[in-house]
PDB file of C-alpha atoms in Angstrom:
ATOM      1  CA  MET T   1       0.000   0.000   0.000  1.00 84.00           C
ATOM      2  CA  VAL T   2       1.260   3.487  -0.894  1.00 90.00           C
ATOM      3  CA  THR T   3       0.270   6.599   1.076  1.00 91.00           C
ATOM      4  CA  ASN T   4       0.836  10.196  -0.044  1.00 94.00           C
ATOM      5  CA  THR T   5       0.796  13.014   2.509  1.00 94.00           C
ATOM      6  CA  SER T   6       2.042  16.579   2.821  1.00 93.00           C
ATOM      7  CA  GLY T   7       3.210  18.991   5.480  1.00 93.00           C
ATOM      8  CA  LYS T   8       3.657  22.765   5.513  1.00 92.00           C
ATOM      9  CA  LYS T   9       5.539  25.280   7.626  1.00 92.00           C
ATOM     10  CA  LYS T  10       5.901  28.931   6.582  1.00 88.00           C
ATOM     11  CA  THR T  11       6.747  28.705   2.853  1.00 90.00           C
ATOM     12  CA  ALA T  12       8.175  25.163   2.974  1.00 93.00           C
ATOM     13  CA  VAL T  13       6.076  22.343   1.501  1.00 94.00           C
ATOM     14  CA  ALA T  14       6.981  18.666   1.980  1.00 95.00           C
ATOM     15  CA  ARG T  15       5.309  15.779   0.129  1.00 96.00           C
ATOM     16  CA  ALA T  16       5.889  12.291   1.526  1.00 95.00           C
ATOM     17  CA  THR T  17       5.272   8.878  -0.027  1.00 94.00           C
ATOM     18  CA  VAL T  18       5.072   6.036   2.508  1.00 92.00           C
ATOM     19  CA  LYS T  19       5.170   2.412   1.337  1.00 91.00           C
ATOM     20  CA  ASP T  20       6.073  -0.975   2.770  1.00 91.00           C
ATOM     21  CA  GLY T  21       9.836  -1.511   2.791  1.00 89.00           C
ATOM     22  CA  GLU T  22      12.910  -1.934   4.944  1.00 88.00           C
ATOM     23  CA  GLY T  23      13.410   1.415   6.657  1.00 86.00           C
ATOM     24  CA  ARG T  24      14.773   3.764   3.989  1.00 90.00           C
ATOM     25  CA  VAL T  25      14.034   7.452   4.596  1.00 91.00           C
ATOM     26  CA  ARG T  26      15.058   9.801   1.789  1.00 92.00           C
ATOM     27  CA  ILE T  27      14.775  13.586   1.688  1.00 93.00           C
ATOM     28  CA  ASN T  28      15.002  14.922  -1.894  1.00 93.00           C
ATOM     29  CA  SER T  29      16.609  11.598  -2.971  1.00 91.00           C
ATOM     30  CA  THR T  30      19.267  11.875  -0.211  1.00 92.00           C
ATOM     31  CA  PRO T  31      19.374   9.463   2.752  1.00 91.00           C
ATOM     32  CA  VAL T  32      18.187  11.250   5.895  1.00 89.00           C
ATOM     33  CA  GLU T  33      21.447  10.329   7.648  1.00 89.00           C
ATOM     34  CA  LEU T  34      23.301  12.791   5.363  1.00 91.00           C
ATOM     35  CA  VAL T  35      21.004  15.765   6.054  1.00 88.00           C
ATOM     36  CA  GLU T  36      22.762  18.772   7.602  1.00 87.00           C
ATOM     37  CA  PRO T  37      22.509  20.504  10.048  1.00 89.00           C
ATOM     38  CA  GLU T  38      22.114  17.792  12.665  1.00 91.00           C
ATOM     39  CA  MET T  39      19.266  19.589  14.478  1.00 92.00           C
ATOM     40  CA  SER T  40      17.187  19.457  11.278  1.00 91.00           C
ATOM     41  CA  ARG T  41      17.862  15.717  10.957  1.00 91.00           C
ATOM     42  CA  LEU T  42      16.819  15.094  14.567  1.00 91.00           C
ATOM     43  CA  LYS T  43      13.646  17.130  14.031  1.00 90.00           C
ATOM     44  CA  MET T  44      12.799  15.168  10.861  1.00 90.00           C
ATOM     45  CA  LEU T  45      13.198  11.816  12.644  1.00 89.00           C
ATOM     46  CA  GLU T  46      11.149  12.844  15.713  1.00 90.00           C
ATOM     47  CA  PRO T  47       8.015  10.888  14.635  1.00 90.00           C
ATOM     48  CA  PHE T  48      10.015   7.633  14.765  1.00 89.00           C
ATOM     49  CA  ARG T  49      11.155   8.328  18.330  1.00 90.00           C
ATOM     50  CA  ILE T  50       7.531   8.617  19.445  1.00 88.00           C
ATOM     51  CA  ALA T  51       6.159   5.774  17.299  1.00 86.00           C
ATOM     52  CA  GLY T  52       9.081   3.426  17.932  1.00 83.00           C
ATOM     53  CA  GLU T  53      12.066   2.448  15.793  1.00 81.00           C
ATOM     54  CA  GLU T  54      10.440  -0.869  14.811  1.00 85.00           C
ATOM     55  CA  ILE T  55       7.900   1.077  12.728  1.00 87.00           C
ATOM     56  CA  ARG T  56      10.773   2.646  10.779  1.00 86.00           C
ATOM     57  CA  ASP T  57      12.020  -0.813   9.754  1.00 87.00           C
ATOM     58  CA  GLU T  58       8.648  -1.631   8.165  1.00 88.00           C
ATOM     59  CA  VAL T  59       8.301   1.363   5.793  1.00 90.00           C
ATOM     60  CA  ASP T  60      10.186   3.273   3.095  1.00 92.00           C
ATOM     61  CA  ILE T  61       9.583   7.023   3.034  1.00 93.00           C
ATOM     62  CA  ASP T  62      10.440   9.343   0.139  1.00 94.00           C
ATOM     63  CA  VAL T  63      10.044  13.053   0.870  1.00 94.00           C
ATOM     64  CA  THR T  64      10.250  15.921  -1.610  1.00 95.00           C
ATOM     65  CA  VAL T  65      10.584  19.310   0.050  1.00 94.00           C
ATOM     66  CA  ASN T  66      10.938  22.776  -1.466  1.00 95.00           C
ATOM     67  CA  GLY T  67      10.661  26.378  -0.344  1.00 93.00           C
ATOM     68  CA  GLY T  68      11.605  27.930   2.965  1.00 89.00           C
ATOM     69  CA  GLY T  69      14.814  27.671   4.970  1.00 92.00           C
ATOM     70  CA  TYR T  70      16.274  24.669   6.735  1.00 90.00           C
ATOM     71  CA  ALA T  71      14.186  25.093   9.920  1.00 91.00           C
ATOM     72  CA  GLY T  72      10.884  25.423   8.035  1.00 92.00           C
ATOM     73  CA  ARG T  73      11.806  22.492   5.801  1.00 93.00           C
ATOM     74  CA  ALA T  74      12.590  20.312   8.825  1.00 93.00           C
ATOM     75  CA  ASP T  75       9.193  21.077  10.385  1.00 93.00           C
ATOM     76  CA  ALA T  76       7.372  20.454   7.091  1.00 94.00           C
ATOM     77  CA  VAL T  77       9.150  17.093   6.609  1.00 93.00           C
ATOM     78  CA  ARG T  78       8.376  16.121  10.212  1.00 93.00           C
ATOM     79  CA  THR T  79       4.659  16.803   9.689  1.00 94.00           C
ATOM     80  CA  ALA T  80       4.571  14.927   6.362  1.00 94.00           C
ATOM     81  CA  ILE T  81       6.317  11.857   7.847  1.00 93.00           C
ATOM     82  CA  ALA T  82       4.094  11.748  10.942  1.00 92.00           C
ATOM     83  CA  ARG T  83       0.918  12.068   8.869  1.00 92.00           C
ATOM     84  CA  GLY T  84       2.154   9.419   6.458  1.00 92.00           C
ATOM     85  CA  ILE T  85       2.889   6.904   9.223  1.00 91.00           C
ATOM     86  CA  VAL T  86      -0.507   7.441  10.867  1.00 91.00           C
ATOM     87  CA  GLU T  87      -2.353   7.138   7.548  1.00 90.00           C
ATOM     88  CA  HIS T  88      -0.314   4.132   6.396  1.00 90.00           C
ATOM     89  CA  ARG T  89      -0.823   2.174   9.619  1.00 88.00           C
ATOM     90  CA  ASN T  90      -4.354   3.493  10.229  1.00 88.00           C
ATOM     91  CA  ASP T  91      -3.595   3.532  13.974  1.00 84.00           C
ATOM     92  CA  ALA T  92      -5.705   5.729  16.299  1.00 87.00           C
ATOM     93  CA  GLU T  93      -3.416   5.123  19.303  1.00 89.00           C
ATOM     94  CA  LEU T  94      -0.398   6.343  17.342  1.00 88.00           C
ATOM     95  CA  ARG T  95      -2.348   9.415  16.236  1.00 91.00           C
ATOM     96  CA  ASP T  96      -3.248  10.196  19.856  1.00 91.00           C
ATOM     97  CA  ALA T  97       0.387   9.738  20.921  1.00 90.00           C
ATOM     98  CA  PHE T  98       1.519  12.218  18.253  1.00 88.00           C
ATOM     99  CA  MET T  99      -1.178  14.718  19.266  1.00 88.00           C
ATOM    100  CA  GLU T 100      -0.261  14.417  22.932  1.00 89.00           C
ATOM    101  CA  PHE T 101       3.439  14.984  22.212  1.00 89.00           C
ATOM    102  CA  ASP T 102       3.021  17.898  19.801  1.00 84.00           C
ATOM    103  CA  ARG T 103      -0.021  18.932  17.791  1.00 85.00           C
ATOM    104  CA  GLN T 104       2.259  20.333  15.036  1.00 84.00           C
ATOM    105  CA  LEU T 105       3.217  16.748  14.114  1.00 85.00           C
ATOM    106  CA  LEU T 106      -0.184  16.278  12.464  1.00 91.00           C
ATOM    107  CA  VAL T 107      -1.451  19.833  11.910  1.00 89.00           C
ATOM    108  CA  ASN T 108       0.118  22.332   9.493  1.00 88.00           C
ATOM    109  CA  ASP T 109       1.296  25.672  10.831  1.00 84.00           C
ATOM    110  CA  VAL T 110      -1.189  28.167   9.382  1.00 86.00           C
ATOM    111  CA  ARG T 111       0.752  31.326  10.298  1.00 85.00           C
ATOM    112  CA  ARG T 112       1.815  33.409   7.308  1.00 84.00           C
ATOM    113  CA  LYS T 113       3.567  36.729   6.830  1.00 85.00           C
ATOM    114  CA  GLU T 114       1.248  39.728   7.170  1.00 92.00           C
ATOM    115  CA  PRO T 115       1.009  41.709   3.918  1.00 94.00           C
ATOM    116  CA  LYS T 116       2.762  45.069   3.653  1.00 95.00           C
ATOM    117  CA  LYS T 117       0.535  48.148   3.741  1.00 95.00           C
ATOM    118  CA  TRP T 118       0.988  51.703   2.432  1.00 94.00           C
ATOM    119  CA  GLY T 119       2.634  54.414   4.555  1.00 93.00           C
ATOM    120  CA  GLY T 120       5.469  52.285   5.850  1.00 94.00           C
ATOM    121  CA  PRO T 121       8.260  49.830   5.032  1.00 95.00           C
ATOM    122  CA  GLY T 122       6.396  46.789   6.368  1.00 94.00           C
ATOM    123  CA  ALA T 123       3.109  45.475   7.711  1.00 95.00           C
ATOM    124  CA  ARG T 124       3.030  47.548  10.924  1.00 95.00           C
ATOM    125  CA  ALA T 125       6.098  49.869  10.900  1.00 95.00           C
ATOM    126  CA  ARG T 126       5.535  53.399   9.622  1.00 95.00           C
ATOM    127  CA  TYR T 127       7.949  55.821   7.924  1.00 95.00           C
ATOM    128  CA  GLN T 128       9.537  58.384  10.258  1.00 93.00           C
ATOM    129  CA  LYS T 129       8.072  61.840  10.356  1.00 90.00           C
ATOM    130  CA  SER T 130      10.336  64.883  10.060  1.00 90.00           C
ATOM    131  CA  TYR T 131       9.268  68.268  11.422  1.00 91.00           C
ATOM    132  CA  ARG T 132      12.299  70.261  10.181  1.00 83.00           C
TER     133      ARG T 132
END
């Protein structure tokens, strides 16, 4: 069975394909073990720490991620992997465990940049006023 899921954080979008396999996790066709910086790699593999490493040995996960910086990408990949595992295994207990640990594992971050408005350089800041 093949499961397709996605995750978003800021402008980063990750699309994950989860299928039965022997534990390969690839991010943009690169093994997850080679992902730098290390904090991003640890964040991406967080769902396996909660679900258990034995689940990792049962599935192959291919993730395509684009947009955003390394922190946003890591969060998007993390969400896509967690959603994919839950959907692939169809396990309510696992879903509850993810939700209890961190809701962001299964729910996209909906915050976006506020649009710039007239009269200033940004969304809220205004141009300085000169009296002389």
